[in-house]
Every structure is written in C-alpha cells, then in structure tokens.
Amino acid sequence: MTRVLVLNGPNLGRLGVREPDVYGAASLADLTEAVRGWGAELGLEADVRQTDDEAELIGWLHEAVDARLPVVLNPAAFTHYSYALRDAAAQVTGAGLVLVEVHLSNPLAREAFRRHSAVGPVATGTIAGFGFESYHLALRAVAARLP
Ligand code: DQA
C-alpha cells in the first residue's frame, strides 16, 4: 500500500462543533475513519493528521518530500495567507509528488478573503465544496496518479 499524508490545518480539530451549518455535524474522528476506509479501497494507507500549528504543518510537508509521499492538504485558514505553507507545498510538487488541496466548503462561494488561495497555484489540483467527499475525490486523484 502506498502511504499518503492527509493533512488538516487549524480549527479542523473542531469539526462537528464549529459552524456545523458550514462544515457539518461530523467530527475529525469521523473524517479520519472515512478517509482511512476510502484510502484502503484505493490501495492507499491514509496517515491522517491535524494541527493548529503552522510550523508543524510545514514540517509534515518537508517529511512528505523526504519520504516521497503524496499529500492531501486542507490548509484551512492558512490557505488564504500563508506564504510559508505555499513555499513548503511548492517543494512537494517541485519534487514531482502529487499534492491535492482540499476544502470541505467552497471558499469561492464565501467571504471575499477566502477567494484567494496562496497554495492553489503550487498544488497539483484543488477539490472544494463537497464536504467529506472532497477528501474521497482527492484520494481518487492521488490513486490515479500513482506510478
Ligand atoms: C476550509 C475553508 C477555509 O476558508 C477555512 O478557513 C477553513 C476550512 C474548508 O475546508 O472549507 O478552516 O479549508
């Protein structure tokens, strides 16, 4: 099985509690279970992680480069302003590895500040707006790109 890092940024540990009208009633534990199951069906071992810490998230992207692992990344609010995260994501795709940017909601349909992604231009592709299904679609994209 190919390992894939499924990385979640700030406040995603609060899924189920946080703005359920936007993000749904299910928790990060529910998302983790679903992602692991979808991964297994696709021949992927999903290593699902969440942090509120920008430095930790950047470190995980460095780990993906060094271990040559594909990445599914929900950068959460860092999406919109973190050039440090953008530079780390660029190292992943620059190394020839797949990095799929995912969002539960559709940021383009929300507040103006969410309409800009610093990560999108250096991602392999972006999937947004499908709730948990965004991650399933991202895993399918990773599986389809495996050598
Ligand atoms: C999000 C969208 C971001 O704008 C927001 O800051 C998040 C979650 C999403 O998955 O829809 O925290 O990345």
Short mmCIF file of N, CA and C and ligand atoms in Angstrom, two decimals:
data_model
loop_
_atom_site.label_atom_id
_atom_site.label_comp_id
_atom_site.label_asym_id
_atom_site.label_seq_id
_atom_site.Cartn_x
_atom_site.Cartn_y
_atom_site.Cartn_z
N MET A 1 0.85 -1.21 0.00
CA MET A 1 0.00 0.00 0.00
C MET A 1 0.88 1.25 0.00
N THR A 2 0.49 2.20 -0.82
CA THR A 2 1.20 3.49 -0.82
C THR A 2 0.65 4.36 0.30
N ARG A 3 1.58 4.95 1.06
CA ARG A 3 1.15 5.84 2.13
C ARG A 3 0.87 7.22 1.56
N VAL A 4 -0.17 7.86 2.06
CA VAL A 4 -0.50 9.23 1.67
C VAL A 4 -0.71 10.03 2.94
N LEU A 5 -0.10 11.21 3.00
CA LEU A 5 -0.33 12.09 4.15
C LEU A 5 -1.59 12.91 3.90
N VAL A 6 -2.53 12.86 4.81
CA VAL A 6 -3.77 13.64 4.72
C VAL A 6 -3.72 14.66 5.86
N LEU A 7 -3.37 15.88 5.50
CA LEU A 7 -3.00 16.89 6.49
C LEU A 7 -4.08 17.96 6.62
N ASN A 8 -4.43 18.25 7.86
CA ASN A 8 -5.51 19.20 8.14
C ASN A 8 -5.00 20.33 9.03
N GLY A 9 -5.30 21.55 8.63
CA GLY A 9 -4.81 22.73 9.33
C GLY A 9 -5.72 23.20 10.44
N PRO A 10 -5.55 24.45 10.84
CA PRO A 10 -6.14 24.98 12.07
C PRO A 10 -7.67 24.94 12.10
N ASN A 11 -8.18 24.62 13.27
CA ASN A 11 -9.61 24.60 13.60
C ASN A 11 -10.34 23.38 13.04
N LEU A 12 -9.66 22.57 12.25
CA LEU A 12 -10.34 21.38 11.71
C LEU A 12 -10.48 20.30 12.79
N GLY A 13 -9.76 20.45 13.88
CA GLY A 13 -9.97 19.57 15.04
C GLY A 13 -11.30 19.85 15.72
N ARG A 14 -11.93 20.95 15.35
CA ARG A 14 -13.20 21.37 15.95
C ARG A 14 -14.41 20.99 15.07
N LEU A 15 -14.16 20.17 14.05
CA LEU A 15 -15.28 19.75 13.19
C LEU A 15 -16.38 19.11 14.05
N GLY A 16 -17.62 19.40 13.71
CA GLY A 16 -18.75 18.87 14.46
C GLY A 16 -19.27 19.89 15.47
N VAL A 17 -18.33 20.70 16.00
CA VAL A 17 -18.68 21.74 16.98
C VAL A 17 -18.68 23.10 16.30
N ARG A 18 -17.75 23.26 15.39
CA ARG A 18 -17.50 24.54 14.74
C ARG A 18 -18.45 24.75 13.56
N GLU A 19 -19.19 25.85 13.55
CA GLU A 19 -20.04 26.23 12.41
C GLU A 19 -20.63 25.02 11.67
N PRO A 20 -21.46 24.22 12.36
CA PRO A 20 -21.98 23.00 11.71
C PRO A 20 -22.80 23.28 10.46
N ASP A 21 -23.35 24.51 10.37
CA ASP A 21 -24.10 24.87 9.15
C ASP A 21 -23.17 24.92 7.94
N VAL A 22 -21.89 25.21 8.17
CA VAL A 22 -20.91 25.28 7.07
C VAL A 22 -20.18 23.95 6.91
N TYR A 23 -19.75 23.36 8.05
CA TYR A 23 -18.83 22.21 7.98
C TYR A 23 -19.48 20.88 8.35
N GLY A 24 -20.76 20.90 8.75
CA GLY A 24 -21.44 19.65 9.06
C GLY A 24 -21.31 19.27 10.53
N ALA A 25 -22.00 18.19 10.89
CA ALA A 25 -22.10 17.77 12.29
C ALA A 25 -21.09 16.68 12.65
N ALA A 26 -20.38 16.16 11.66
CA ALA A 26 -19.44 15.07 11.92
C ALA A 26 -18.09 15.62 12.40
N SER A 27 -17.38 14.78 13.15
CA SER A 27 -16.14 15.21 13.81
C SER A 27 -14.91 14.85 12.97
N LEU A 28 -13.75 15.34 13.43
CA LEU A 28 -12.50 14.96 12.78
C LEU A 28 -12.26 13.45 12.88
N ALA A 29 -12.68 12.85 14.00
CA ALA A 29 -12.54 11.40 14.14
C ALA A 29 -13.38 10.69 13.08
N ASP A 30 -14.58 11.21 12.81
CA ASP A 30 -15.43 10.63 11.75
C ASP A 30 -14.75 10.78 10.39
N LEU A 31 -14.19 11.97 10.14
CA LEU A 31 -13.50 12.20 8.87
C LEU A 31 -12.31 11.25 8.73
N THR A 32 -11.57 11.09 9.81
CA THR A 32 -10.38 10.22 9.78
C THR A 32 -10.77 8.78 9.43
N GLU A 33 -11.86 8.32 10.05
CA GLU A 33 -12.32 6.95 9.80
C GLU A 33 -12.74 6.78 8.34
N ALA A 34 -13.50 7.78 7.84
CA ALA A 34 -13.96 7.71 6.44
C ALA A 34 -12.77 7.73 5.49
N VAL A 35 -11.82 8.61 5.75
CA VAL A 35 -10.65 8.74 4.86
C VAL A 35 -9.83 7.45 4.86
N ARG A 36 -9.64 6.88 6.03
CA ARG A 36 -8.87 5.62 6.10
C ARG A 36 -9.56 4.53 5.28
N GLY A 37 -10.89 4.47 5.40
CA GLY A 37 -11.65 3.45 4.66
C GLY A 37 -11.57 3.67 3.16
N TRP A 38 -11.76 4.91 2.71
CA TRP A 38 -11.67 5.19 1.27
C TRP A 38 -10.26 4.90 0.77
N GLY A 39 -9.27 5.27 1.59
CA GLY A 39 -7.88 5.00 1.20
C GLY A 39 -7.65 3.52 0.98
N ALA A 40 -8.10 2.71 1.94
CA ALA A 40 -7.89 1.26 1.85
C ALA A 40 -8.52 0.70 0.57
N GLU A 41 -9.71 1.21 0.22
CA GLU A 41 -10.38 0.75 -1.01
C GLU A 41 -9.56 1.08 -2.25
N LEU A 42 -8.78 2.14 -2.16
CA LEU A 42 -7.99 2.61 -3.31
C LEU A 42 -6.54 2.13 -3.25
N GLY A 43 -6.23 1.30 -2.26
CA GLY A 43 -4.85 0.81 -2.13
C GLY A 43 -3.92 1.82 -1.50
N LEU A 44 -4.49 2.75 -0.72
CA LEU A 44 -3.70 3.80 -0.07
C LEU A 44 -3.79 3.67 1.45
N GLU A 45 -2.67 3.82 2.11
CA GLU A 45 -2.68 3.88 3.57
C GLU A 45 -2.69 5.35 3.97
N ALA A 46 -3.85 5.83 4.42
CA ALA A 46 -4.01 7.25 4.72
C ALA A 46 -3.53 7.55 6.14
N ASP A 47 -2.53 8.39 6.23
CA ASP A 47 -1.98 8.85 7.52
C ASP A 47 -2.59 10.23 7.78
N VAL A 48 -3.66 10.25 8.57
CA VAL A 48 -4.46 11.47 8.75
C VAL A 48 -3.98 12.23 9.98
N ARG A 49 -3.68 13.51 9.79
CA ARG A 49 -3.16 14.34 10.89
C ARG A 49 -3.85 15.71 10.89
N GLN A 50 -3.86 16.34 12.06
CA GLN A 50 -4.40 17.70 12.17
C GLN A 50 -3.54 18.49 13.13
N THR A 51 -3.32 19.76 12.80
CA THR A 51 -2.61 20.65 13.71
C THR A 51 -3.12 22.07 13.56
N ASP A 52 -3.02 22.82 14.65
CA ASP A 52 -3.32 24.25 14.59
C ASP A 52 -2.04 25.06 14.39
N ASP A 53 -0.92 24.36 14.26
CA ASP A 53 0.40 24.99 14.28
C ASP A 53 1.01 25.02 12.87
N GLU A 54 1.28 26.20 12.38
CA GLU A 54 1.81 26.37 11.02
C GLU A 54 3.15 25.65 10.84
N ALA A 55 4.01 25.77 11.86
CA ALA A 55 5.34 25.16 11.76
C ALA A 55 5.23 23.64 11.66
N GLU A 56 4.30 23.06 12.43
CA GLU A 56 4.13 21.60 12.39
C GLU A 56 3.65 21.16 11.01
N LEU A 57 2.70 21.91 10.46
CA LEU A 57 2.17 21.58 9.13
C LEU A 57 3.28 21.66 8.07
N ILE A 58 4.11 22.68 8.17
CA ILE A 58 5.24 22.84 7.24
C ILE A 58 6.20 21.66 7.40
N GLY A 59 6.45 21.26 8.64
CA GLY A 59 7.35 20.12 8.90
C GLY A 59 6.82 18.85 8.26
N TRP A 60 5.50 18.67 8.28
CA TRP A 60 4.91 17.47 7.67
C TRP A 60 5.07 17.51 6.14
N LEU A 61 5.02 18.68 5.56
CA LEU A 61 5.24 18.78 4.11
C LEU A 61 6.70 18.46 3.78
N HIS A 62 7.62 18.91 4.62
CA HIS A 62 9.04 18.54 4.43
C HIS A 62 9.20 17.02 4.51
N GLU A 63 8.48 16.42 5.48
CA GLU A 63 8.52 14.96 5.64
C GLU A 63 8.04 14.26 4.36
N ALA A 64 6.97 14.81 3.75
CA ALA A 64 6.44 14.22 2.51
C ALA A 64 7.51 14.25 1.41
N VAL A 65 8.24 15.36 1.31
CA VAL A 65 9.29 15.47 0.30
C VAL A 65 10.37 14.42 0.57
N ASP A 66 10.84 14.36 1.81
CA ASP A 66 11.96 13.47 2.13
C ASP A 66 11.59 12.00 1.99
N ALA A 67 10.32 11.66 2.33
CA ALA A 67 9.88 10.26 2.24
C ALA A 67 9.20 9.95 0.91
N ARG A 68 9.09 10.97 0.06
CA ARG A 68 8.45 10.85 -1.26
C ARG A 68 7.02 10.31 -1.14
N LEU A 69 6.21 11.06 -0.37
CA LEU A 69 4.82 10.67 -0.15
C LEU A 69 3.88 11.68 -0.81
N PRO A 70 2.80 11.20 -1.45
CA PRO A 70 1.77 12.12 -1.93
C PRO A 70 1.02 12.73 -0.75
N VAL A 71 0.40 13.89 -1.01
CA VAL A 71 -0.24 14.65 0.07
C VAL A 71 -1.64 15.10 -0.34
N VAL A 72 -2.58 14.96 0.58
CA VAL A 72 -3.88 15.63 0.51
C VAL A 72 -3.84 16.67 1.62
N LEU A 73 -4.03 17.93 1.29
CA LEU A 73 -3.83 19.02 2.25
C LEU A 73 -5.06 19.92 2.32
N ASN A 74 -5.66 19.99 3.53
CA ASN A 74 -6.64 21.04 3.79
C ASN A 74 -5.93 22.09 4.66
N PRO A 75 -5.45 23.16 4.04
CA PRO A 75 -4.67 24.14 4.80
C PRO A 75 -5.54 25.04 5.68
N ALA A 76 -6.87 24.87 5.60
CA ALA A 76 -7.81 25.69 6.38
C ALA A 76 -7.49 27.16 6.17
N ALA A 77 -7.52 27.98 7.23
CA ALA A 77 -7.33 29.42 7.04
C ALA A 77 -5.94 29.77 6.51
N PHE A 78 -4.93 28.89 6.75
CA PHE A 78 -3.59 29.16 6.19
C PHE A 78 -3.62 29.28 4.67
N THR A 79 -4.61 28.63 4.06
CA THR A 79 -4.79 28.70 2.61
C THR A 79 -4.66 30.13 2.10
N HIS A 80 -5.27 31.03 2.86
CA HIS A 80 -5.53 32.36 2.32
C HIS A 80 -4.39 33.35 2.53
N TYR A 81 -3.42 32.99 3.41
CA TYR A 81 -2.37 33.99 3.66
C TYR A 81 -0.99 33.44 3.97
N SER A 82 -0.83 32.11 4.05
CA SER A 82 0.49 31.60 4.49
C SER A 82 1.41 31.34 3.30
N TYR A 83 2.32 32.29 3.09
CA TYR A 83 3.31 32.08 2.02
C TYR A 83 4.35 31.04 2.43
N ALA A 84 4.53 30.86 3.74
CA ALA A 84 5.45 29.82 4.21
C ALA A 84 4.90 28.43 3.86
N LEU A 85 3.60 28.27 4.05
CA LEU A 85 2.97 26.99 3.69
C LEU A 85 2.99 26.80 2.18
N ARG A 86 2.76 27.88 1.46
CA ARG A 86 2.83 27.83 -0.01
C ARG A 86 4.21 27.37 -0.46
N ASP A 87 5.25 27.91 0.15
CA ASP A 87 6.61 27.53 -0.24
C ASP A 87 6.90 26.07 0.10
N ALA A 88 6.34 25.58 1.20
CA ALA A 88 6.53 24.17 1.56
C ALA A 88 5.76 23.27 0.59
N ALA A 89 4.55 23.67 0.22
CA ALA A 89 3.76 22.90 -0.74
C ALA A 89 4.47 22.86 -2.10
N ALA A 90 5.10 23.98 -2.46
CA ALA A 90 5.83 24.04 -3.74
C ALA A 90 6.98 23.03 -3.77
N GLN A 91 7.56 22.76 -2.60
CA GLN A 91 8.64 21.77 -2.56
C GLN A 91 8.11 20.37 -2.84
N VAL A 92 6.86 20.10 -2.41
CA VAL A 92 6.25 18.78 -2.64
C VAL A 92 6.03 18.58 -4.14
N THR A 93 5.32 19.50 -4.76
CA THR A 93 5.05 19.34 -6.20
C THR A 93 6.32 19.53 -7.02
N GLY A 94 7.24 20.37 -6.52
CA GLY A 94 8.52 20.55 -7.21
C GLY A 94 9.35 19.28 -7.24
N ALA A 95 9.11 18.40 -6.26
CA ALA A 95 9.81 17.12 -6.20
C ALA A 95 9.11 16.06 -7.06
N GLY A 96 8.05 16.47 -7.76
CA GLY A 96 7.34 15.54 -8.63
C GLY A 96 6.28 14.73 -7.91
N LEU A 97 5.92 15.16 -6.69
CA LEU A 97 4.91 14.45 -5.90
C LEU A 97 3.56 15.15 -6.03
N VAL A 98 2.49 14.36 -5.92
CA VAL A 98 1.14 14.91 -6.02
C VAL A 98 0.77 15.59 -4.71
N LEU A 99 0.21 16.78 -4.81
CA LEU A 99 -0.37 17.47 -3.65
C LEU A 99 -1.74 17.99 -4.07
N VAL A 100 -2.79 17.46 -3.43
CA VAL A 100 -4.15 17.90 -3.73
C VAL A 100 -4.62 18.80 -2.59
N GLU A 101 -4.98 20.04 -2.93
CA GLU A 101 -5.57 20.96 -1.95
C GLU A 101 -7.05 20.63 -1.85
N VAL A 102 -7.54 20.43 -0.63
CA VAL A 102 -8.97 20.13 -0.45
C VAL A 102 -9.60 21.12 0.52
N HIS A 103 -10.89 21.33 0.31
CA HIS A 103 -11.70 22.11 1.25
C HIS A 103 -13.06 21.44 1.38
N LEU A 104 -13.60 21.47 2.59
CA LEU A 104 -14.95 20.95 2.83
C LEU A 104 -15.97 21.86 2.18
N SER A 105 -15.83 23.15 2.46
CA SER A 105 -16.74 24.14 1.88
C SER A 105 -16.16 24.61 0.55
N ASN A 106 -16.91 25.46 -0.13
CA ASN A 106 -16.40 26.07 -1.37
C ASN A 106 -15.97 27.50 -1.05
N PRO A 107 -14.68 27.73 -0.80
CA PRO A 107 -14.24 29.06 -0.39
C PRO A 107 -14.60 30.14 -1.40
N LEU A 108 -14.74 29.79 -2.66
CA LEU A 108 -15.06 30.80 -3.68
C LEU A 108 -16.48 31.34 -3.52
N ALA A 109 -17.32 30.58 -2.81
CA ALA A 109 -18.71 30.99 -2.62
C ALA A 109 -18.93 31.67 -1.27
N ARG A 110 -17.83 31.97 -0.57
CA ARG A 110 -17.95 32.53 0.78
C ARG A 110 -17.38 33.96 0.83
N GLU A 111 -16.84 34.35 1.99
CA GLU A 111 -16.35 35.73 2.14
C GLU A 111 -15.20 36.01 1.15
N ALA A 112 -15.02 37.30 0.84
CA ALA A 112 -14.02 37.70 -0.16
C ALA A 112 -12.62 37.22 0.20
N PHE A 113 -12.27 37.25 1.52
CA PHE A 113 -10.88 36.88 1.88
C PHE A 113 -10.59 35.41 1.59
N ARG A 114 -11.65 34.60 1.46
CA ARG A 114 -11.44 33.17 1.18
C ARG A 114 -11.25 32.89 -0.31
N ARG A 115 -11.44 33.90 -1.14
CA ARG A 115 -11.39 33.65 -2.58
C ARG A 115 -9.97 33.57 -3.12
N HIS A 116 -8.99 33.90 -2.26
CA HIS A 116 -7.59 33.79 -2.69
C HIS A 116 -6.95 32.59 -2.00
N SER A 117 -6.29 31.73 -2.76
CA SER A 117 -5.50 30.65 -2.19
C SER A 117 -4.04 30.86 -2.53
N ALA A 118 -3.20 30.92 -1.48
CA ALA A 118 -1.75 31.00 -1.70
C ALA A 118 -1.20 29.64 -2.13
N VAL A 119 -1.92 28.58 -1.78
CA VAL A 119 -1.45 27.21 -2.02
C VAL A 119 -1.86 26.72 -3.42
N GLY A 120 -3.05 27.13 -3.87
CA GLY A 120 -3.60 26.61 -5.12
C GLY A 120 -2.63 26.64 -6.30
N PRO A 121 -1.90 27.74 -6.52
CA PRO A 121 -1.02 27.80 -7.69
C PRO A 121 0.13 26.79 -7.67
N VAL A 122 0.47 26.25 -6.49
CA VAL A 122 1.56 25.27 -6.45
C VAL A 122 1.04 23.85 -6.16
N ALA A 123 -0.29 23.70 -6.06
CA ALA A 123 -0.87 22.37 -5.87
C ALA A 123 -0.98 21.67 -7.22
N THR A 124 -1.07 20.35 -7.19
CA THR A 124 -1.36 19.61 -8.42
C THR A 124 -2.77 19.94 -8.87
N GLY A 125 -3.68 20.04 -7.91
CA GLY A 125 -5.07 20.40 -8.21
C GLY A 125 -5.81 20.68 -6.92
N THR A 126 -7.02 21.20 -7.06
CA THR A 126 -7.83 21.59 -5.90
C THR A 126 -9.24 21.01 -6.01
N ILE A 127 -9.76 20.49 -4.89
CA ILE A 127 -11.13 19.98 -4.83
C ILE A 127 -11.81 20.64 -3.64
N ALA A 128 -12.93 21.28 -3.87
CA ALA A 128 -13.58 22.05 -2.80
C ALA A 128 -15.09 21.98 -2.94
N GLY A 129 -15.77 21.99 -1.78
CA GLY A 129 -17.21 22.20 -1.79
C GLY A 129 -18.04 20.96 -1.62
N PHE A 130 -17.42 19.80 -1.42
CA PHE A 130 -18.17 18.55 -1.37
C PHE A 130 -18.17 17.91 0.01
N GLY A 131 -17.88 18.69 1.06
CA GLY A 131 -17.84 18.11 2.40
C GLY A 131 -16.78 17.01 2.47
N PHE A 132 -17.07 15.96 3.23
CA PHE A 132 -16.09 14.87 3.37
C PHE A 132 -15.74 14.27 2.01
N GLU A 133 -16.71 14.31 1.09
CA GLU A 133 -16.50 13.73 -0.24
C GLU A 133 -15.32 14.41 -0.96
N SER A 134 -15.00 15.65 -0.60
CA SER A 134 -13.82 16.31 -1.20
C SER A 134 -12.57 15.47 -0.98
N TYR A 135 -12.48 14.86 0.22
CA TYR A 135 -11.29 14.04 0.53
C TYR A 135 -11.29 12.75 -0.28
N HIS A 136 -12.50 12.17 -0.46
CA HIS A 136 -12.61 10.94 -1.25
C HIS A 136 -12.15 11.20 -2.69
N LEU A 137 -12.63 12.32 -3.24
CA LEU A 137 -12.24 12.68 -4.61
C LEU A 137 -10.73 12.93 -4.69
N ALA A 138 -10.18 13.57 -3.65
CA ALA A 138 -8.73 13.84 -3.63
C ALA A 138 -7.94 12.53 -3.59
N LEU A 139 -8.40 11.58 -2.79
CA LEU A 139 -7.71 10.28 -2.72
C LEU A 139 -7.79 9.56 -4.06
N ARG A 140 -8.94 9.70 -4.72
CA ARG A 140 -9.06 9.09 -6.06
C ARG A 140 -8.05 9.72 -7.02
N ALA A 141 -7.88 11.03 -6.91
CA ALA A 141 -6.90 11.72 -7.78
C ALA A 141 -5.49 11.24 -7.47
N VAL A 142 -5.19 11.07 -6.19
CA VAL A 142 -3.85 10.55 -5.81
C VAL A 142 -3.65 9.16 -6.39
N ALA A 143 -4.65 8.29 -6.21
CA ALA A 143 -4.53 6.91 -6.68
C ALA A 143 -4.35 6.87 -8.20
N ALA A 144 -5.05 7.75 -8.88
CA ALA A 144 -4.97 7.77 -10.35
C ALA A 144 -3.60 8.22 -10.84
N ARG A 145 -2.88 8.97 -10.00
CA ARG A 145 -1.56 9.50 -10.38
C ARG A 145 -0.40 8.61 -9.92
N LEU A 146 -0.72 7.49 -9.25
CA LEU A 146 0.38 6.65 -8.76
C LEU A 146 1.15 6.05 -9.93
N PRO A 147 2.46 5.95 -9.78
CA PRO A 147 3.25 5.39 -10.88
C PRO A 147 2.92 3.92 -11.12
C1 DQA B 1 -11.73 25.32 4.82
C2 DQA B 1 -12.07 26.69 4.21
C3 DQA B 1 -11.22 27.78 4.83
O1 DQA B 1 -11.57 29.05 4.28
C4 DQA B 1 -11.44 27.84 6.33
O2 DQA B 1 -10.57 28.80 6.91
C5 DQA B 1 -11.31 26.52 7.00
C6 DQA B 1 -11.84 25.34 6.33
C7 DQA B 1 -12.67 24.22 4.31
O3 DQA B 1 -12.31 23.04 4.43
O4 DQA B 1 -13.75 24.50 3.80
O5 DQA B 1 -10.87 26.44 8.14
O6 DQA B 1 -10.41 24.99 4.46
#
